[in-house]
Each structure stands twice: as structure tokens, then as C-alpha cells.
Coordinates of C-alpha atoms in Angstrom, one line a residue:
L1 CA 94.6 96.4 101.4
N2 CA 96.7 93.8 99.9
T3 CA 94.8 90.3 99.6
G4 CA 96.8 89.1 96.7
W5 CA 99.1 86.1 97.1
L6 CA 99.7 83.8 100.4
G7 CA 102.8 82.4 101.2
S8 CA 105.5 81.3 99.3
T9 CA 103.5 78.9 97.0
G10 CA 101.6 81.4 95.1
K11 CA 98.0 80.5 96.4
R12 CA 95.8 83.1 96.1
C13 CA 93.7 84.7 99.0
P14 CA 90.1 83.6 98.5
L15 CA 87.9 86.0 97.4
K16 CA 85.4 85.7 100.2
Y17 CA 88.0 86.5 102.6
T18 CA 89.1 89.5 100.3
R19 CA 85.3 90.4 100.6
A20 CA 85.3 90.2 104.3
I21 CA 88.1 92.5 104.7
V22 CA 86.8 95.1 102.4
D23 CA 83.3 95.0 104.6
A24 CA 85.3 95.0 107.7
I25 CA 86.8 98.2 106.3
H26 CA 83.6 99.5 105.2
S27 CA 81.7 98.7 108.5
G28 CA 84.6 100.3 110.6
E29 CA 85.3 96.9 112.2
L30 CA 89.0 97.6 111.8
K31 CA 88.8 100.9 113.8
N32 CA 88.9 99.2 116.8
A33 CA 90.6 96.0 115.9
Q34 CA 93.9 94.5 117.5
Y35 CA 97.0 95.2 114.8
G36 CA 100.3 93.4 114.5
T37 CA 103.1 95.1 112.9
D38 CA 105.6 93.8 110.4
T39 CA 109.1 94.4 112.2
V40 CA 111.1 95.1 108.7
F41 CA 107.9 96.9 106.6
G42 CA 106.3 98.8 109.6
L43 CA 103.2 97.6 108.2
H44 CA 100.3 97.1 110.3
Y45 CA 97.6 94.3 110.1
P46 CA 94.7 93.3 111.6
L47 CA 94.9 90.3 113.9
N48 CA 91.2 89.5 113.7
V49 CA 88.6 90.2 111.2
S50 CA 85.2 88.5 110.7
G51 CA 84.7 85.6 108.7
V52 CA 88.4 85.4 107.9
P53 CA 90.8 83.0 109.5
P54 CA 93.4 84.6 111.7
E55 CA 96.4 82.6 110.9
I56 CA 96.2 84.3 107.0
L57 CA 96.2 87.9 108.3
V58 CA 99.9 87.5 109.9
P59 CA 102.1 87.4 107.0
D60 CA 104.8 84.8 108.0
N61 CA 102.2 82.4 109.2
N62 CA 101.4 82.1 105.4
W63 CA 104.8 80.6 104.7
D64 CA 105.8 76.7 105.9
D65 CA 109.1 77.8 105.8
K66 CA 109.9 81.0 108.4
V67 CA 113.4 81.4 107.8
A68 CA 112.9 81.6 103.7
F69 CA 110.3 84.1 104.8
K70 CA 112.3 86.1 107.1
A71 CA 115.0 86.1 104.1
M72 CA 112.7 87.1 101.3
Q73 CA 111.5 90.1 103.7
K74 CA 115.0 90.9 104.1
K75 CA 115.9 90.9 100.3
L76 CA 112.9 93.2 99.8
A77 CA 113.5 95.5 102.3
T78 CA 117.0 95.7 101.1
Q79 CA 116.0 96.4 97.5
F80 CA 113.3 98.9 98.6
V81 CA 116.2 100.8 100.2
E82 CA 118.9 100.4 97.5
A83 CA 116.4 101.9 94.8
F84 CA 115.4 104.6 97.0
K85 CA 118.8 106.0 97.6
K86 CA 119.5 105.1 93.8
K87 CA 116.8 107.3 92.7
G88 CA 117.8 110.1 95.3
F89 CA 114.6 110.1 97.3
A90 CA 116.8 109.4 100.4
D91 CA 118.5 112.9 100.1
T92 CA 115.1 114.7 99.5
V93 CA 112.4 113.4 102.0
P94 CA 111.7 114.6 105.5
P95 CA 113.3 112.6 108.2
E96 CA 109.7 111.5 109.3
V97 CA 109.6 109.4 105.9
L98 CA 113.2 107.9 106.1
A99 CA 112.1 107.1 109.7
V100 CA 109.0 104.6 108.5
S101 CA 110.9 103.1 105.6
P102 CA 111.8 99.3 105.4
K103 CA 114.6 98.1 108.0
A104 CA 116.8 96.2 105.7

């Protein structure tokens, strides 16, 4: 659950939406929700949560500049992959872990 910053401008996710997402987790609402998948990080996110505008649930919807969003995504994924290799983790984790690592 990450309901911190929205978009590239540093705007905080309103607390009422964070609470609605937590309520949806507790109530089981998300068990039957439809999910999108981030193509770079492989993270799943619900497409609808009661009381939350659907446009804030999709990460790239929160950026006015979609090209900048994709560039930042790629930068973060590259940093993750490089750090993973540098620390030696890439040589010690099972193939299943590597299969779900970011796609830099």
C-alpha cells in the first residue's frame, strides 16, 4: 500500500482516499477487484476502490507529462537493477525472484 505522493508535483494523496483504500483492504473489497499491472515494476494496482477517484489509482494518470513519467520509471528501474547486481543479490536469489524484478 503506497498512498504517499501523487504525480511529479509532490502532491500528497488525500487522507480520505488512503482511508478508503485501507477500508477496502479490510473489508475484502479488493479480493474481487480488477487490477492493472505496471509494465516496468510488475506491481498490481486496483482499477476501482469505493470512495477513491479511479484516475488516481493508475500511476501514470497522476503525471501530466507521460514522457517524463516513463523516463522516471526507467531511471528508477535501472537504479534498482544496478544496485541489485552491485550488492551481489542477482547471483544469490532464485530465478523466480529475478523473473519479477523491474524491467529496466
